[in-house]
Amino acid sequence: MSIAFKSPIFDVKNLNFSASGQDILAHISLEIFHGEYIAIIGPNGGGKTTLIRLLLGLEKPTTGNIKIFGKDLKHFKEWNKIGFVPQRAAQVDQNFPATALDIVRMGRTSKRKLFSRESEEDIQAVDDAMAKMDILNLKDKMVGTLSGGQRQRVMIARALASNPEILILDEPNTGVDIVSQQNFYKLLSKLNKEENITIVFITHDIGVIADDIGRLFTINQKAIICNDPKAALSCEDMSDLYGISAHLVHNHKHEH
Amino acid sequence: MIEMLSYEFMQRAFLAGMLIAILASVSGTFVVLKRYSMISETLAHSALVGVAVALVAGYNPLWVAVVVSILSAWLIEYLRSAFALYSDAILSILLSGSLAVAVIIVSIGGEFNNSLFAYLFGSILSVSGEDIATIFIFGFIALFLLLLFSKEFYFIAYDEEVAKTSGIRVKLLNYLLVTIVAIIVALSIRIIGTLLIGALMVIPTIAALQYQVGFLRTSLLSVIFAVLSVIVGMTLSFYFSLPSGATIVLCVLSIFVLSLLINKK
């Protein structure tokens, strides 16, 4: 994939983050460009989620610089250009009084003007987001009654409802079954290719996504950026990243 | 019913009671969903400090209660965001602290004990014309702000961090919500009383949640439950000479138990 785009969406320079005297992230420098499809992998506690939280302004860096859409993070205001689906997305509170539609509508909240009612544009955007995620039939269902995979699609539809330019997903497959996971990756790929939405997501499922992604960031305190994910996913690199010995496992289909 | 409403003080109490029921249940929905139910109890006790100060100094208790309650709400929100303290611990500390201060102030001006009793448990007889005006002015401002930012409050209650990352001014709105709750709690203490206002804020929403319907219907159900409890509670209180606050709370508790039974899985 060519990455000769205009200025990067995220421009991170020499980012350091430490908490309680421990270095969580050190010397991270990276750029994320329009139209990219990026996966972030790394061991638990390696700082993947922290990196995302720093990018979204939920944590303050100890030192370093983050620019979003060319603006310093401190002065950045157009947050609805960014859609965020957090780690616990599929594990919603069972009793929370929300239909799938209630949740997707939240995606328009920050766009609305004071004193204004839901506009035609809002209704259309919510409808489009639900159609893209194929959840129009779940509109009036309570989120607490949906399956993990369905909830995941509701949460992504909420993020899409603000018509974001970039979608950031933190381990979105937690609590989702295998079939839904596979459909999910197809969907992400479609959003990237057909809607030209930049996708950044954290995952453990390296094998499933390797064919599709453009770049791979491996994070274990430090960041290693690989422009060729397939080459990067060799055993040596994985052993290095996770600090354990990795072996290639071939999956054979059993024919009867 | 008609006989009861021929008394001017009952008309006042009904008017104030209904507005408070609406305010308490609408704000209560957000408070409950934010897992912040205890805040109404703490603010009610802070309001009591305001009442005690006003009784000793000779000011209108309702006004001073509103001011002290708001200051306390801001302190809670500040402590919650600035220090790594547990929210429930902060609420608990301020609740007992406020009560201690109120009791000390009242004991200094001992003769006011009877008036304070009315604020602890609510007394419809004590609602004056000036109180009605105060309740309506502040009440309508609070209701207007609640409705104006209801979408934002709902989003924040659902997920504070996601709301923040989508550009909602979470910190400012959190301060606004606690300010509104503080006003409502302070206004309520004439009718419901400090010790019982928490129930009118929290129980209608918990009862409405049992029906597992969307946000709008949950809010509406919670308002209906609260208003119904106030109407029935005040009527029973009038005819059987019972304390208004306690009677209202028993009504809302009955609705909660009924809702639990109806929706039992």
Coordinates of C-alpha atoms in Angstrom, one line a residue:
Chain A
M1 CA 0.0 0.0 0.0
S2 CA 1.3 3.4 -0.9
I3 CA 1.4 5.8 2.0
A4 CA 2.1 9.0 0.1
F5 CA -0.7 10.9 1.6
K6 CA -1.1 14.4 2.9
S7 CA 0.0 15.4 6.5
P8 CA -0.4 12.5 8.9
I9 CA -3.6 12.1 11.1
F10 CA -1.4 11.3 14.1
D11 CA 2.2 12.5 14.3
V12 CA 3.9 11.2 17.4
K13 CA 7.4 12.4 18.3
N14 CA 9.6 10.9 21.0
L15 CA 6.7 10.0 23.3
N16 CA 7.5 8.8 26.8
F17 CA 5.0 7.7 29.5
S18 CA 5.8 6.5 33.0
A19 CA 3.5 5.9 35.9
S20 CA 4.4 5.2 39.5
G21 CA 8.1 5.4 38.6
Q22 CA 7.8 2.7 35.9
D23 CA 8.4 3.3 32.2
I24 CA 5.3 2.2 30.3
L25 CA 6.3 3.6 26.9
A26 CA 9.7 4.9 25.8
H27 CA 10.8 6.9 22.8
I28 CA 7.8 6.2 20.7
S29 CA 7.7 8.0 17.3
L30 CA 5.2 7.1 14.7
E31 CA 2.9 8.5 12.1
I32 CA -0.5 7.4 11.0
F33 CA -1.6 8.5 7.5
H34 CA -5.0 8.8 5.9
G35 CA -6.4 5.6 4.4
E36 CA -4.0 3.3 6.4
Y37 CA -5.0 0.0 7.9
I38 CA -2.8 -0.6 11.0
A39 CA -2.7 -3.3 13.6
I40 CA -1.0 -2.9 16.9
I41 CA 0.2 -6.0 18.6
G42 CA 2.3 -6.8 21.7
P43 CA 2.2 -8.6 25.0
N44 CA -0.2 -7.7 27.8
G45 CA 1.2 -4.8 29.8
G46 CA 3.4 -3.8 26.9
G47 CA 1.7 -0.4 26.6
K48 CA -0.7 -0.9 23.6
T49 CA -3.7 0.5 25.4
T50 CA -1.7 3.2 27.0
L51 CA -0.5 4.3 23.6
I52 CA -4.1 4.6 22.3
R53 CA -5.1 6.4 25.5
L54 CA -2.3 8.9 25.0
L55 CA -3.4 9.4 21.3
L56 CA -6.9 10.1 22.4
G57 CA -5.9 12.6 25.2
L58 CA -7.1 10.3 28.0
E59 CA -3.6 10.3 29.5
K60 CA -1.0 13.0 29.4
P61 CA 2.5 12.0 28.1
T62 CA 5.4 12.4 30.5
T63 CA 7.4 13.9 27.7
G64 CA 7.0 14.1 23.9
N65 CA 4.6 15.5 21.4
I66 CA 1.4 14.3 19.8
K67 CA -0.2 16.1 16.8
I68 CA -3.6 15.2 15.5
F69 CA -4.6 16.4 12.0
G70 CA -1.7 18.8 12.2
K71 CA -2.7 20.4 15.5
D72 CA -1.1 20.0 18.9
L73 CA -3.2 17.6 21.0
K74 CA -3.9 20.3 23.6
H75 CA -5.6 22.5 21.0
F76 CA -7.3 19.8 19.0
K77 CA -11.1 20.1 19.1
E78 CA -12.5 18.1 16.3
W79 CA -12.8 14.9 18.2
N80 CA -15.8 13.7 16.1
K81 CA -13.3 13.1 13.3
I82 CA -12.1 10.2 15.4
G83 CA -14.2 7.1 16.2
F84 CA -13.1 5.1 19.3
V85 CA -14.3 1.7 20.3
P86 CA -12.9 0.8 23.7
Q87 CA -11.7 -2.6 24.9
R88 CA -14.8 -3.4 27.0
A89 CA -17.2 -2.5 24.1
A90 CA -18.9 -5.9 23.9
Q91 CA -19.3 -6.2 27.7
V92 CA -22.0 -3.7 28.2
D93 CA -23.9 -3.3 31.6
Q94 CA -26.9 -5.7 31.1
N95 CA -29.2 -3.3 32.9
F96 CA -28.3 -0.1 31.1
P97 CA -31.5 1.3 29.6
A98 CA -30.5 1.6 26.0
T99 CA -31.7 0.1 22.7
A100 CA -29.2 -0.4 19.9
L101 CA -30.6 2.8 18.4
D102 CA -30.0 4.8 21.7
I103 CA -26.4 3.7 21.6
V104 CA -25.8 4.6 17.9
R105 CA -27.5 8.0 18.4
M106 CA -24.8 8.8 21.0
G107 CA -22.4 9.0 18.2
R108 CA -24.1 12.2 17.0
T109 CA -24.3 13.9 20.5
S110 CA -21.1 15.9 20.2
K111 CA -22.1 17.1 16.7
R112 CA -25.3 18.7 17.8
K113 CA -25.8 22.4 18.4
L114 CA -27.3 23.6 21.7
F115 CA -31.1 23.9 21.6
S116 CA -31.3 22.0 18.3
R117 CA -33.3 18.8 17.9
E118 CA -32.2 15.7 16.0
S119 CA -31.8 16.9 12.4
E120 CA -32.4 15.0 9.1
E121 CA -28.7 14.7 8.8
D122 CA -28.4 13.1 12.2
I123 CA -31.2 10.6 11.4
Q124 CA -29.5 9.7 8.1
A125 CA -26.1 9.3 9.6
V126 CA -27.4 7.0 12.3
D127 CA -29.3 5.0 9.7
D128 CA -26.3 4.7 7.5
A129 CA -24.0 3.6 10.3
M130 CA -26.5 0.9 11.3
A131 CA -26.9 -0.2 7.7
K132 CA -23.1 -0.5 7.3
M133 CA -22.9 -2.7 10.4
D134 CA -26.0 -4.6 9.3
I135 CA -27.9 -4.0 12.5
L136 CA -31.0 -2.1 11.3
N137 CA -33.1 -5.1 12.4
L138 CA -31.7 -4.7 16.0
K139 CA -32.8 -1.0 16.3
D140 CA -35.3 -1.5 19.1
K141 CA -33.5 -4.4 20.9
M142 CA -32.1 -3.7 24.3
V143 CA -28.3 -3.9 24.1
G144 CA -28.2 -6.1 27.2
T145 CA -30.1 -8.8 25.3
L146 CA -27.7 -8.8 22.2
S147 CA -24.9 -11.3 21.6
G148 CA -21.2 -10.2 22.0
G149 CA -20.8 -10.0 18.2
Q150 CA -24.0 -7.9 17.8
R151 CA -23.0 -5.5 20.6
Q152 CA -19.6 -5.1 19.0
R153 CA -21.3 -4.0 15.7
V154 CA -23.6 -1.6 17.7
M155 CA -20.5 0.0 19.3
I156 CA -18.8 0.4 15.9
A157 CA -21.9 1.8 14.4
R158 CA -21.9 4.4 17.3
A159 CA -18.4 5.3 16.4
L160 CA -19.3 5.5 12.7
A161 CA -22.3 7.7 13.2
S162 CA -20.2 10.8 13.6
N163 CA -18.7 10.1 10.1
P164 CA -15.1 9.8 11.4
E165 CA -12.0 9.8 9.3
I166 CA -10.3 7.4 11.5
L167 CA -11.6 4.4 13.6
I168 CA -9.5 3.3 16.6
L169 CA -10.5 0.0 18.1
D170 CA -8.9 -1.4 21.3
E171 CA -9.1 -5.2 21.4
P172 CA -12.7 -5.1 20.1
N173 CA -13.0 -8.9 19.9
T174 CA -13.0 -9.5 23.7
G175 CA -16.0 -11.6 24.5
V176 CA -16.9 -12.2 20.8
D177 CA -17.2 -15.7 19.2
I178 CA -14.9 -16.9 16.4
V179 CA -17.4 -16.6 13.5
S180 CA -18.3 -13.0 14.6
Q181 CA -14.5 -12.3 14.8
Q182 CA -14.0 -13.4 11.2
N183 CA -16.9 -11.3 9.9
F184 CA -15.6 -8.5 11.9
Y185 CA -12.2 -8.4 10.1
K186 CA -14.0 -8.5 6.8
L187 CA -16.1 -5.6 7.8
L188 CA -13.1 -3.5 9.0
S189 CA -11.3 -4.2 5.7
K190 CA -14.4 -3.1 3.8
L191 CA -14.7 0.1 5.8
N192 CA -11.0 0.8 5.0
K193 CA -11.2 0.0 1.3
E194 CA -14.7 1.2 0.4
E195 CA -15.3 4.1 2.8
N196 CA -11.7 5.1 2.9
I197 CA -11.7 5.2 6.7
T198 CA -8.3 4.9 8.4
I199 CA -8.3 1.9 10.7
V200 CA -6.1 1.4 13.8
F201 CA -6.7 -1.5 16.0
I202 CA -5.1 -3.4 18.8
T203 CA -5.3 -7.2 18.6
H204 CA -4.0 -10.5 19.6
D205 CA -5.2 -12.4 16.5
I206 CA -2.1 -11.9 14.4
G207 CA -2.8 -14.8 12.1
V208 CA -6.3 -13.7 11.0
I209 CA -5.4 -10.2 10.1
A210 CA -2.0 -10.6 8.5
D211 CA -3.3 -10.8 5.0
D212 CA -5.2 -7.6 5.1
I213 CA -3.3 -5.0 7.1
G214 CA -1.0 -2.4 5.7
R215 CA 1.4 -1.8 8.6
L216 CA 2.0 -3.5 11.9
F217 CA 3.1 -1.7 15.1
T218 CA 4.6 -4.0 17.6
I219 CA 4.6 -2.5 21.1
N220 CA 6.5 -3.7 24.1
Q221 CA 7.5 -0.5 25.8
K222 CA 9.2 0.4 22.6
A223 CA 7.6 0.5 19.2
I224 CA 8.8 -1.4 16.2
I225 CA 7.1 -0.3 13.0
C226 CA 6.9 -2.8 10.2
N227 CA 5.8 -1.8 6.8
D228 CA 5.6 -5.4 5.6
P229 CA 3.6 -7.2 8.2
K230 CA 4.0 -10.7 6.7
A231 CA 7.8 -10.5 6.9
A232 CA 7.6 -9.0 10.3
L233 CA 5.5 -11.9 11.7
S234 CA 8.5 -14.3 11.6
C235 CA 9.2 -16.4 14.6
E236 CA 12.3 -14.4 15.6
D237 CA 10.4 -11.2 15.8
M238 CA 7.6 -12.7 17.7
S239 CA 10.0 -14.4 20.2
D240 CA 11.7 -11.0 20.6
L241 CA 8.4 -9.2 21.2
Y242 CA 6.8 -11.5 23.6
G243 CA 10.0 -12.7 25.3
I244 CA 9.1 -16.4 24.7
S245 CA 10.2 -18.9 22.1
A246 CA 7.7 -18.9 19.2
H247 CA 7.1 -21.7 16.8
L248 CA 5.3 -21.8 13.5
V249 CA 2.1 -23.9 13.7
H250 CA 0.6 -25.0 10.4
N251 CA -3.2 -25.5 10.3
H252 CA -4.2 -28.6 8.3
K253 CA -7.7 -29.0 7.1
H254 CA -8.9 -32.5 7.8
E255 CA -10.6 -34.0 4.8
H256 CA -13.0 -36.9 5.3
Chain B
M1 CA -59.4 15.1 47.4
I2 CA -61.3 18.3 46.7
E3 CA -61.6 19.0 50.4
M4 CA -57.9 18.5 50.8
L5 CA -57.1 20.9 48.0
S6 CA -59.3 23.6 49.4
Y7 CA -56.6 24.3 51.9
E8 CA -54.1 26.8 50.6
F9 CA -51.1 25.1 52.2
M10 CA -52.1 21.8 50.5
Q11 CA -52.2 23.5 47.1
R12 CA -48.8 24.8 47.7
A13 CA -47.5 21.5 48.9
F14 CA -48.9 19.7 45.9
L15 CA -47.5 22.1 43.5
A16 CA -44.0 22.0 45.0
G17 CA -44.2 18.2 45.5
M18 CA -45.0 17.5 41.9
L19 CA -42.2 19.7 40.6
I20 CA -39.8 18.1 43.0
A21 CA -41.0 14.6 42.0
I22 CA -40.2 15.5 38.3
L23 CA -36.9 17.1 39.1
A24 CA -35.8 14.3 41.5
S25 CA -36.7 11.5 39.1
V26 CA -35.2 13.1 35.9
S27 CA -31.9 13.9 37.6
G28 CA -32.0 10.6 39.5
T29 CA -31.9 8.7 36.2
F30 CA -28.5 10.1 35.4
V31 CA -27.2 9.8 38.9
V32 CA -28.2 6.2 39.2
L33 CA -26.8 5.3 35.7
K34 CA -23.5 7.0 36.7
R35 CA -23.5 4.7 39.8
Y36 CA -23.5 7.9 41.9
S37 CA -26.7 7.3 43.9
M38 CA -25.1 8.2 47.2
I39 CA -24.5 11.8 46.2
S40 CA -28.1 12.8 46.9
E41 CA -27.7 11.6 50.5
T42 CA -24.5 13.5 51.0
L43 CA -25.8 16.7 49.4
A44 CA -29.0 16.5 51.5
H45 CA -26.8 16.4 54.7
S46 CA -24.8 19.4 53.3
A47 CA -28.1 21.2 52.7
L48 CA -28.9 20.6 56.4
V49 CA -25.7 22.6 57.3
G50 CA -27.2 25.4 55.2
V51 CA -30.5 25.1 57.1
A52 CA -28.8 25.1 60.4
V53 CA -26.8 28.2 59.6
A54 CA -29.9 30.0 58.3
L55 CA -32.0 29.1 61.3
V56 CA -29.3 30.4 63.7
A57 CA -28.5 33.5 61.6
G58 CA -32.1 34.3 60.6
Y59 CA -31.9 33.9 56.9
N60 CA -34.3 32.0 54.6
P61 CA -33.2 28.3 55.1
L62 CA -34.0 27.2 51.5
W63 CA -31.7 29.8 49.9
V64 CA -28.8 29.0 52.2
A65 CA -29.4 25.3 51.8
V66 CA -29.2 25.7 48.0
V67 CA -25.8 27.6 48.3
V68 CA -24.2 25.2 50.8
S69 CA -25.4 22.2 48.8
I70 CA -23.9 23.5 45.6
L71 CA -20.6 24.3 47.3
S72 CA -20.5 20.8 48.7
A73 CA -21.3 19.3 45.3
W74 CA -18.3 21.2 43.8
L75 CA -16.1 20.0 46.6
I76 CA -17.1 16.4 45.9
E77 CA -16.5 16.7 42.2
Y78 CA -13.1 18.4 42.8
L79 CA -12.0 15.7 45.3
R80 CA -13.1 13.0 42.9
S81 CA -11.2 14.3 40.0
A82 CA -8.1 15.8 41.7
F83 CA -7.3 13.0 44.2
A84 CA -7.1 9.3 43.8
L85 CA -9.9 8.7 46.3
Y86 CA -12.8 6.4 46.0
S87 CA -16.0 8.2 45.1
D88 CA -18.1 6.4 47.7
A89 CA -15.5 7.2 50.4
I90 CA -15.6 10.9 49.6
L91 CA -19.4 10.9 49.8
S92 CA -19.3 9.0 53.0
I93 CA -16.8 11.4 54.6
L94 CA -18.7 14.5 53.5
L95 CA -22.0 13.0 54.7
S96 CA -20.9 12.4 58.2
G97 CA -18.9 15.6 58.3
S98 CA -21.9 17.7 57.2
L99 CA -24.2 16.1 59.7
A100 CA -21.6 16.7 62.5
V101 CA -21.4 20.4 61.5
A102 CA -25.2 20.8 61.3
V103 CA -25.7 19.2 64.7
I104 CA -23.0 21.4 66.3
I105 CA -24.6 24.5 64.8
V106 CA -28.1 23.5 65.9
S107 CA -26.9 22.7 69.4
I108 CA -25.4 26.1 69.7
G109 CA -28.8 27.7 68.9
G110 CA -30.8 25.0 70.9
E111 CA -34.2 26.5 70.5
F112 CA -34.3 25.7 66.8
N113 CA -34.5 22.0 67.3
N114 CA -38.1 21.7 66.3
S115 CA -37.7 23.6 63.1
L116 CA -34.8 21.3 62.2
F117 CA -36.9 18.2 62.7
A118 CA -39.2 19.4 59.9
Y119 CA -36.2 19.6 57.6
L120 CA -35.1 16.1 58.5
F121 CA -38.3 14.4 57.7
G122 CA -40.2 16.9 55.6
S123 CA -43.3 18.8 56.5
I124 CA -45.9 20.0 54.1
L125 CA -47.3 22.4 56.6
S126 CA -44.1 24.3 56.6
V127 CA -44.1 25.2 52.9
S128 CA -44.6 29.0 52.7
G129 CA -45.4 31.2 49.7
E130 CA -41.8 32.3 49.5
D131 CA -40.7 28.7 49.5
I132 CA -43.0 28.0 46.6
A133 CA -41.5 30.9 44.6
T134 CA -37.9 29.7 45.4
I135 CA -38.7 26.1 44.5
F136 CA -40.3 27.2 41.2
I137 CA -37.5 29.6 40.2
F138 CA -34.6 27.2 40.9
G139 CA -36.7 24.2 39.9
F140 CA -37.4 25.4 36.4
I141 CA -33.8 26.5 35.9
A142 CA -32.7 23.0 37.0
L143 CA -35.2 21.3 34.8
F144 CA -34.3 23.4 31.8
L145 CA -30.6 22.6 32.1
L146 CA -31.3 18.9 32.7
L147 CA -33.4 18.6 29.5
L148 CA -31.0 20.8 27.5
F149 CA -28.0 18.5 28.2
S150 CA -29.9 15.2 28.7
K151 CA -28.2 13.6 25.6
E152 CA -24.8 14.5 26.9
F153 CA -25.6 13.4 30.5
Y154 CA -26.9 10.1 29.1
F155 CA -23.7 9.5 27.0
I156 CA -21.5 10.4 30.0
A157 CA -23.5 8.0 32.2
Y158 CA -23.0 5.3 29.5
D159 CA -19.3 5.7 29.2
E160 CA -17.4 8.7 30.5
E161 CA -14.2 8.0 28.5
V162 CA -15.9 7.4 25.2
A163 CA -18.0 10.5 25.7
K164 CA -14.7 12.4 26.3
T165 CA -13.0 11.0 23.2
S166 CA -16.0 12.0 21.1
G167 CA -15.5 15.7 22.1
I168 CA -18.0 16.1 24.9
R169 CA -16.9 18.4 27.7
V170 CA -17.2 15.7 30.3
K171 CA -15.6 17.6 33.2
L172 CA -17.7 20.7 32.8
L173 CA -20.9 18.7 32.4
N174 CA -20.1 16.6 35.5
Y175 CA -19.9 19.8 37.5
L176 CA -23.1 21.0 36.0
L177 CA -24.9 17.8 36.8
V178 CA -23.8 17.8 40.5
T179 CA -24.8 21.5 40.7
I180 CA -28.3 20.7 39.4
V181 CA -28.6 17.7 41.8
A182 CA -27.5 19.9 44.6
I183 CA -30.2 22.5 43.8
I184 CA -32.9 19.8 43.6
V185 CA -31.8 18.2 46.8
A186 CA -31.8 21.5 48.7
L187 CA -35.3 22.4 47.3
S188 CA -36.7 19.0 48.2
I189 CA -35.9 19.1 51.9
R190 CA -39.0 21.1 52.9
I191 CA -41.3 18.4 51.5
I192 CA -39.4 15.2 51.6
G193 CA -36.8 15.9 54.2
T194 CA -33.0 15.5 54.3
L195 CA -33.1 11.9 55.4
L196 CA -35.5 10.7 52.7
I197 CA -34.8 12.8 49.5
G198 CA -32.2 10.2 48.3
A199 CA -35.1 7.7 48.0
L200 CA -37.2 9.9 45.7
M201 CA -34.1 10.4 43.5
V202 CA -33.0 6.8 43.3
I203 CA -35.9 4.4 43.8
P204 CA -38.2 5.6 40.8
T205 CA -35.3 5.0 38.4
I206 CA -34.4 1.6 39.9
A207 CA -38.1 0.6 39.6
A208 CA -38.2 1.9 36.0
L209 CA -35.1 -0.1 35.1
Q210 CA -36.9 -3.3 36.0
Y211 CA -39.0 -2.9 32.9
Q212 CA -35.9 -3.1 30.6
V213 CA -37.0 -0.5 28.1
G214 CA -35.0 2.2 26.3
F215 CA -33.8 5.4 27.8
L216 CA -36.8 7.6 27.0
R217 CA -39.3 5.2 28.3
T218 CA -37.2 4.5 31.4
S219 CA -37.1 8.3 32.1
L220 CA -40.8 8.6 31.6
L221 CA -41.6 5.7 33.8
S222 CA -39.4 7.0 36.5
V223 CA -41.2 10.4 36.4
I224 CA -44.6 8.7 36.5
F225 CA -43.6 6.6 39.5
A226 CA -42.2 9.7 41.4
V227 CA -45.2 11.9 40.7
L228 CA -47.6 9.1 41.6
S229 CA -45.8 8.5 44.9
V230 CA -46.0 12.2 45.7
I231 CA -49.7 12.5 45.0
V232 CA -50.6 9.3 46.9
G233 CA -48.1 10.0 49.7
M234 CA -49.3 13.5 50.3
T235 CA -53.0 12.5 50.2
L236 CA -52.3 9.8 52.8
S237 CA -50.2 12.1 54.8
F238 CA -53.1 14.7 54.9
Y239 CA -55.9 12.2 55.8
F240 CA -53.9 10.1 58.3
S241 CA -51.7 12.9 59.8
L242 CA -48.5 11.1 58.7
P243 CA -45.1 12.8 58.0
S244 CA -45.2 13.6 54.3
G245 CA -41.6 12.6 53.4
A246 CA -41.9 9.1 55.0
T247 CA -45.3 8.5 53.4
I248 CA -44.0 9.4 49.9
V249 CA -41.0 7.2 50.3
L250 CA -43.2 4.2 51.4
C251 CA -45.3 4.8 48.3
V252 CA -42.3 4.8 46.0
L253 CA -40.9 1.7 47.7
S254 CA -44.3 -0.1 47.1
I255 CA -44.0 0.8 43.4
F256 CA -40.5 -0.6 43.4
V257 CA -41.5 -3.9 45.0
L258 CA -44.4 -4.2 42.6
S259 CA -42.1 -3.5 39.6
L260 CA -39.7 -6.2 40.9
L261 CA -42.5 -8.7 41.2
I262 CA -44.0 -7.9 37.8
N263 CA -40.7 -8.3 36.0
K264 CA -39.5 -11.3 37.9
K265 CA -37.7 -13.7 35.5

